[in-house]
Each structure stands twice: as C-alpha cells, then as structure tokens.
CSV table of C-alpha atoms in Angstrom, one decimal:
chain,number,residue,atom,x,y,z
A,10,MET,CA,-115.8,-6.1,94.3
A,11,GLN,CA,-118.0,-6.7,97.2
A,12,TRP,CA,-121.0,-6.7,94.7
A,13,VAL,CA,-120.0,-9.8,93.2
A,14,SER,CA,-120.5,-11.9,96.3
A,15,TYR,CA,-124.2,-10.8,95.9
A,16,LEU,CA,-124.7,-12.3,92.6
A,17,PRO,CA,-125.1,-15.8,93.5
A,18,SER,CA,-127.9,-14.9,95.7
A,19,LEU,CA,-129.6,-12.5,93.4
A,20,ALA,CA,-129.5,-15.1,90.7
A,21,GLN,CA,-131.3,-17.6,92.7
A,22,GLY,CA,-134.0,-14.8,93.6
A,23,ALA,CA,-134.2,-14.1,89.8
A,24,LEU,CA,-135.1,-17.6,88.7
A,25,VAL,CA,-138.1,-17.8,91.2
A,26,THR,CA,-139.2,-14.5,89.7
A,27,ALA,CA,-139.0,-15.6,86.1
A,28,TRP,CA,-140.9,-18.6,87.1
A,29,ILE,CA,-143.7,-17.1,89.3
A,30,THR,CA,-143.8,-14.6,86.0
A,31,LEU,CA,-144.1,-16.9,83.5
A,32,ALA,CA,-146.4,-18.9,85.1
A,33,ALA,CA,-148.7,-16.2,86.2
A,34,ILE,CA,-148.8,-15.2,82.6
A,35,ALA,CA,-149.8,-18.7,81.3
A,36,VAL,CA,-152.2,-19.4,83.5
A,37,GLY,CA,-153.5,-15.7,83.4
A,38,ALA,CA,-153.4,-15.8,79.3
A,39,VAL,CA,-155.9,-18.8,79.7
A,40,LEU,CA,-158.2,-16.9,82.1
A,41,ALA,CA,-158.1,-13.9,79.8
A,42,PHE,CA,-159.1,-15.8,76.7
A,43,VAL,CA,-162.0,-17.7,78.4
A,44,ALA,CA,-163.4,-14.5,80.1
A,45,GLY,CA,-162.7,-12.3,77.2
A,46,ILE,CA,-164.8,-14.9,74.8
A,47,ALA,CA,-167.2,-15.3,77.5
A,48,ARG,CA,-168.0,-11.4,77.8
A,49,VAL,CA,-168.4,-11.5,73.8
A,50,GLU,CA,-169.8,-14.9,72.9
A,51,GLY,CA,-171.2,-16.1,76.3
A,52,GLY,CA,-175.1,-15.8,77.0
A,53,ARG,CA,-176.4,-12.9,79.8
A,54,ALA,CA,-175.4,-15.4,82.5
A,55,VAL,CA,-171.8,-16.3,81.5
A,56,SER,CA,-171.2,-12.8,80.3
A,57,THR,CA,-172.1,-11.3,83.7
A,58,LEU,CA,-170.1,-13.7,85.5
A,59,ALA,CA,-167.2,-12.9,83.6
A,60,LEU,CA,-167.7,-9.1,83.8
A,61,CYS,CA,-167.9,-9.5,87.6
A,62,TYR,CA,-164.3,-11.5,87.6
A,63,THR,CA,-163.2,-8.8,85.5
A,64,GLU,CA,-164.2,-6.0,87.7
A,65,LEU,CA,-163.5,-7.6,90.8
A,66,PHE,CA,-159.8,-7.9,90.2
A,67,ARG,CA,-159.4,-4.8,88.3
A,68,GLY,CA,-160.9,-2.8,90.8
A,69,THR,CA,-159.3,-4.0,94.0
A,70,SER,CA,-155.5,-3.8,95.2
A,71,LEU,CA,-153.1,-6.3,93.8
A,72,LEU,CA,-151.5,-6.1,97.3
A,73,VAL,CA,-154.8,-6.4,99.2
A,74,GLN,CA,-155.7,-9.5,96.8
A,75,LEU,CA,-152.2,-11.0,97.6
A,76,PHE,CA,-152.7,-10.7,101.7
A,77,TRP,CA,-156.2,-11.9,101.3
A,78,PHE,CA,-155.2,-15.1,99.6
A,79,TYR,CA,-152.5,-16.0,101.8
A,80,TYR,CA,-153.9,-14.6,105.2
A,81,ALA,CA,-157.6,-14.6,105.0
A,82,LEU,CA,-158.4,-17.8,103.4
A,83,PRO,CA,-156.4,-19.9,105.6
A,84,LEU,CA,-159.3,-18.8,108.3
A,85,ILE,CA,-161.7,-20.5,106.3
A,86,GLY,CA,-159.8,-23.6,105.7
A,87,ILE,CA,-158.6,-22.8,102.2
A,88,SER,CA,-154.5,-22.4,102.0
A,89,PHE,CA,-151.7,-22.6,99.4
A,90,GLU,CA,-148.3,-22.6,99.6
A,91,PRO,CA,-146.7,-19.0,99.1
A,92,VAL,CA,-145.5,-19.7,95.5
A,93,ALA,CA,-148.7,-21.1,94.6
A,94,THR,CA,-150.5,-18.1,96.3
A,95,GLY,CA,-148.3,-15.5,94.2
A,96,ILE,CA,-149.0,-17.4,91.0
A,97,LEU,CA,-152.6,-17.6,91.5
A,98,VAL,CA,-153.1,-14.0,92.6
A,99,LEU,CA,-150.7,-12.6,89.7
A,100,ALA,CA,-152.7,-15.2,87.3
A,101,LEU,CA,-156.1,-13.5,88.2
A,102,HIS,CA,-154.9,-10.1,87.8
A,103,VAL,CA,-153.6,-10.9,84.2
A,104,GLY,CA,-156.7,-12.8,83.3
A,105,ALA,CA,-158.9,-9.6,84.6
A,106,TYR,CA,-156.8,-6.9,82.4
A,107,GLY,CA,-155.9,-9.4,79.6
A,108,SER,CA,-160.3,-10.1,79.2
A,109,GLU,CA,-160.7,-6.5,78.2
A,110,ILE,CA,-157.7,-6.7,76.0
A,111,VAL,CA,-159.6,-10.0,74.5
A,112,ARG,CA,-162.9,-8.4,74.4
A,113,GLY,CA,-161.8,-5.3,72.8
A,114,ALA,CA,-159.8,-7.1,69.7
A,115,LEU,CA,-162.7,-9.6,69.2
A,116,ALA,CA,-165.0,-6.4,69.0
A,117,SER,CA,-162.6,-4.4,66.4
A,118,VAL,CA,-163.1,-7.3,64.2
A,119,SER,CA,-165.0,-5.8,60.9
A,120,VAL,CA,-168.8,-6.8,60.5
A,121,GLN,CA,-168.1,-7.9,57.0
A,122,GLN,CA,-166.2,-10.5,58.3
A,123,PHE,CA,-168.9,-11.7,60.3
A,124,GLU,CA,-171.3,-11.3,57.5
A,125,ALA,CA,-169.0,-13.4,55.0
A,126,ALA,CA,-168.8,-16.3,57.8
A,127,ARG,CA,-172.7,-16.3,57.9
A,128,ALA,CA,-172.8,-16.3,54.0
A,129,LEU,CA,-170.6,-19.5,54.2
A,130,ASN,CA,-172.9,-20.9,56.6
A,131,PHE,CA,-170.2,-21.3,59.5
A,132,GLY,CA,-171.4,-21.5,62.9
A,133,ARG,CA,-170.5,-19.4,65.8
A,134,MET,CA,-167.9,-21.6,67.3
A,135,HIS,CA,-166.5,-21.9,63.6
A,136,THR,CA,-166.5,-18.5,63.0
A,137,LEU,CA,-165.0,-17.5,66.4
A,138,ILE,CA,-162.1,-20.6,65.9
A,139,HIS,CA,-161.3,-19.9,62.4
A,140,VAL,CA,-162.3,-16.2,61.3
A,141,THR,CA,-162.4,-13.9,64.3
A,142,LEU,CA,-159.3,-15.2,66.6
A,143,PRO,CA,-157.0,-15.4,64.1
A,144,GLN,CA,-157.4,-11.6,63.2
A,145,ALA,CA,-158.1,-10.4,66.8
A,146,ILE,CA,-154.7,-12.4,68.3
A,147,ILE,CA,-152.8,-9.9,66.0
A,148,GLU,CA,-154.5,-6.9,67.7
A,149,MET,CA,-154.0,-8.2,71.5
A,150,LEU,CA,-150.3,-9.1,71.1
A,151,PRO,CA,-148.8,-5.5,71.6
A,152,ALA,CA,-151.1,-5.0,74.9
A,153,PHE,CA,-150.3,-8.4,76.2
A,154,GLY,CA,-146.8,-7.8,76.0
A,155,ASN,CA,-147.3,-4.7,78.1
A,156,LEU,CA,-149.2,-6.7,80.4
A,157,ALA,CA,-146.5,-9.3,80.9
A,158,ILE,CA,-144.0,-6.8,81.4
A,159,GLU,CA,-146.0,-5.1,83.9
A,160,THR,CA,-146.6,-8.8,85.5
A,161,LEU,CA,-142.8,-9.3,86.1
A,162,LYS,CA,-142.8,-5.8,87.7
A,163,LEU,CA,-145.7,-6.4,90.2
A,164,SER,CA,-144.4,-9.9,91.0
A,165,SER,CA,-141.7,-8.3,93.4
A,166,LEU,CA,-145.1,-7.8,95.7
A,167,VAL,CA,-144.9,-11.6,96.5
A,168,SER,CA,-141.6,-11.0,98.6
A,169,LEU,CA,-144.3,-9.4,101.0
A,170,ILE,CA,-145.4,-13.1,101.3
A,171,SER,CA,-142.0,-14.7,102.0
A,172,ILE,CA,-141.6,-15.9,98.8
A,173,ALA,CA,-137.7,-15.4,98.2
A,174,ASP,CA,-137.7,-13.8,94.9
A,175,LEU,CA,-135.3,-11.3,93.7
A,176,THR,CA,-136.6,-8.5,95.9
A,177,PHE,CA,-136.6,-10.8,98.8
A,178,ARG,CA,-133.5,-11.7,98.2
A,179,ALA,CA,-132.1,-7.9,97.7
A,180,GLN,CA,-133.7,-7.0,100.9
A,181,SER,CA,-132.4,-9.6,102.9
A,182,ILE,CA,-128.6,-9.0,101.5
A,183,ARG,CA,-129.3,-5.3,102.1
A,184,ASN,CA,-130.1,-5.9,105.8
A,185,LEU,CA,-126.9,-7.6,106.4
A,186,THR,CA,-124.8,-5.5,104.4
A,187,LEU,CA,-126.5,-2.1,104.9
A,188,ASP,CA,-125.2,-1.6,101.1
A,189,SER,CA,-128.4,-0.1,99.6
A,190,ALA,CA,-126.5,1.2,96.6
A,191,GLY,CA,-124.6,-1.8,95.6
A,192,VAL,CA,-127.5,-4.1,95.9
A,193,TYR,CA,-130.6,-2.2,94.8
A,194,SER,CA,-128.5,-1.0,91.8
A,195,LEU,CA,-127.9,-5.0,90.7
A,196,THR,CA,-131.8,-5.7,91.5
A,197,LEU,CA,-132.8,-2.8,89.0
A,198,VAL,CA,-130.2,-4.2,86.6
A,199,GLY,CA,-131.9,-7.6,86.8
A,200,TYR,CA,-135.6,-6.3,86.6
A,201,PHE,CA,-134.2,-4.5,83.5
A,202,ALA,CA,-132.6,-7.8,82.2
A,203,MET,CA,-135.6,-9.9,82.4
A,204,SER,CA,-138.0,-7.1,81.1
A,205,LEU,CA,-135.6,-6.8,78.2
A,206,VAL,CA,-135.7,-10.7,77.3
A,207,LEU,CA,-139.7,-10.5,78.0
A,208,MET,CA,-140.1,-7.9,75.8
A,209,LEU,CA,-137.9,-9.2,72.8
A,210,VAL,CA,-140.1,-12.7,72.7
A,211,MET,CA,-143.0,-10.6,72.7
A,212,ARG,CA,-142.1,-8.7,69.5
A,213,LEU,CA,-140.8,-12.1,68.3
A,214,ILE,CA,-144.0,-13.8,68.8
A,215,GLU,CA,-146.2,-10.4,67.3
A,216,ARG,CA,-143.7,-10.6,64.1
A,217,TRP,CA,-144.3,-14.5,63.7
A,218,ALA,CA,-148.0,-14.1,64.0
A,219,ARG,CA,-147.9,-11.1,61.7
A,220,ARG,CA,-146.1,-12.8,59.0
A,221,GLY,CA,-148.1,-16.2,59.5
A,222,ALA,CA,-151.3,-14.3,58.9
A,223,ALA,CA,-149.7,-12.5,55.6
A,224,PHE,CA,-148.9,-15.7,54.1
A,225,PRO,CA,-152.3,-17.0,53.6
A,226,ARG,CA,-153.6,-13.5,52.1
A,227,ALA,CA,-150.6,-13.6,49.7
A,228,ALA,CA,-151.5,-17.1,48.7
A,229,HIS,CA,-155.3,-16.0,47.9
A,230,SER,CA,-154.3,-12.8,46.0
C-alpha cells in the first residue's frame, strides 16, 4: 500500500508535534500558576499585570501572535528559532487560559477553610501552599486536561512558520503525491492517537490526585 510509505515521515512529524506540545504545556502550566496566583494573592500592581497578560493573550488570535513573534520581533533585534517560537507562543497561550482555571479554582475554596487556617495562625503563604492549592489543584485538573488537548490541536499552526511537525509533513507529502485522502486520513489518525494518550494520562493524574486527597481525610476520620 502506498500509505505505508508515508508513515516514517509522518512519524517524525508526530514526534516534533509531541515535543512542542509537551514543552508548551509544561512551560504554560508554570505561567498559569504564577499568573493565576498573582490574580488572587498578589497586590494591586501584580494582579493588574497578570490580568493584562491574561487578557492580551486570550483576546488576540494565536495565529497572529505566532506571526508577530516570528516575523515582527526580529525587526527590533529579537529573534528565536522556529521551534522555540512555537513553544513560547503556545506556552503563553496555555498560561493565559490556564491562569483563569487557576484563579477560578482558588476562588472556589470555601471561606471556612481560610477561617480555619487563620484560627491556626497560618500565614498567607502557608495557607496557600498547604490549604488552598491542594484542594484547588483537584478542581483544576479536568479543565487543564481539556486545555492540554486543545494545545495539541493548536500546535498544527506551527507548521506555518516552517516547523516540520505532523501537519507540515502531511502537507509536504500531499504536495508530492497529490494523495489528499490517504495523507490526511493518516494525519487525522495521528492527532487522534496523540489526543487519546494525552487524555488518558490526564485522567490518570486526576485519579491519582483525588485518591491522594482522599487518604488524608480517611486518616483523620
């Protein structure tokens, strides 16, 4: 079958896609926690700065952001390699949307928890680390799982800045063979397989987190 000959090149592209997606999720998760916590716990200036970042990257097109970082920034002397640009822009996207997930989860922690922490004379940082975050993280995980899968799908945009990801490889093969049905069918399967793996990993993490949170409650009861 002719389709079999496409697999090595598509597999190489899938590895690039996986690397860019995982790196963007990792960096973006850090940005999300920093910005989300700043929105809730930071002073006015810090909170405003985090809000500006969140709204800027949520309110503009990811494609335009990608082009701006890749084509406009070099005009003022700042340039990145294509892969670094793709990871950075996707990470900023994840961080902006993820910060709202973090902020919402932190805000959902009941007031009684804060009152109990205050009664025990916990400081703000101690309360955040030992009381608020452990409960909020459990609530964040389903939304972060959806965001991770969305990031995988959006990663196909990096093909537009000449990164040889799965979409770029598929388009190249299609241009050579004119076999649109075969090439893009395999590409769909590739993205679906990676989404499935990512979804299963996130569900395992969620299950592990909920089980870990249940053990302390069982021990105290």
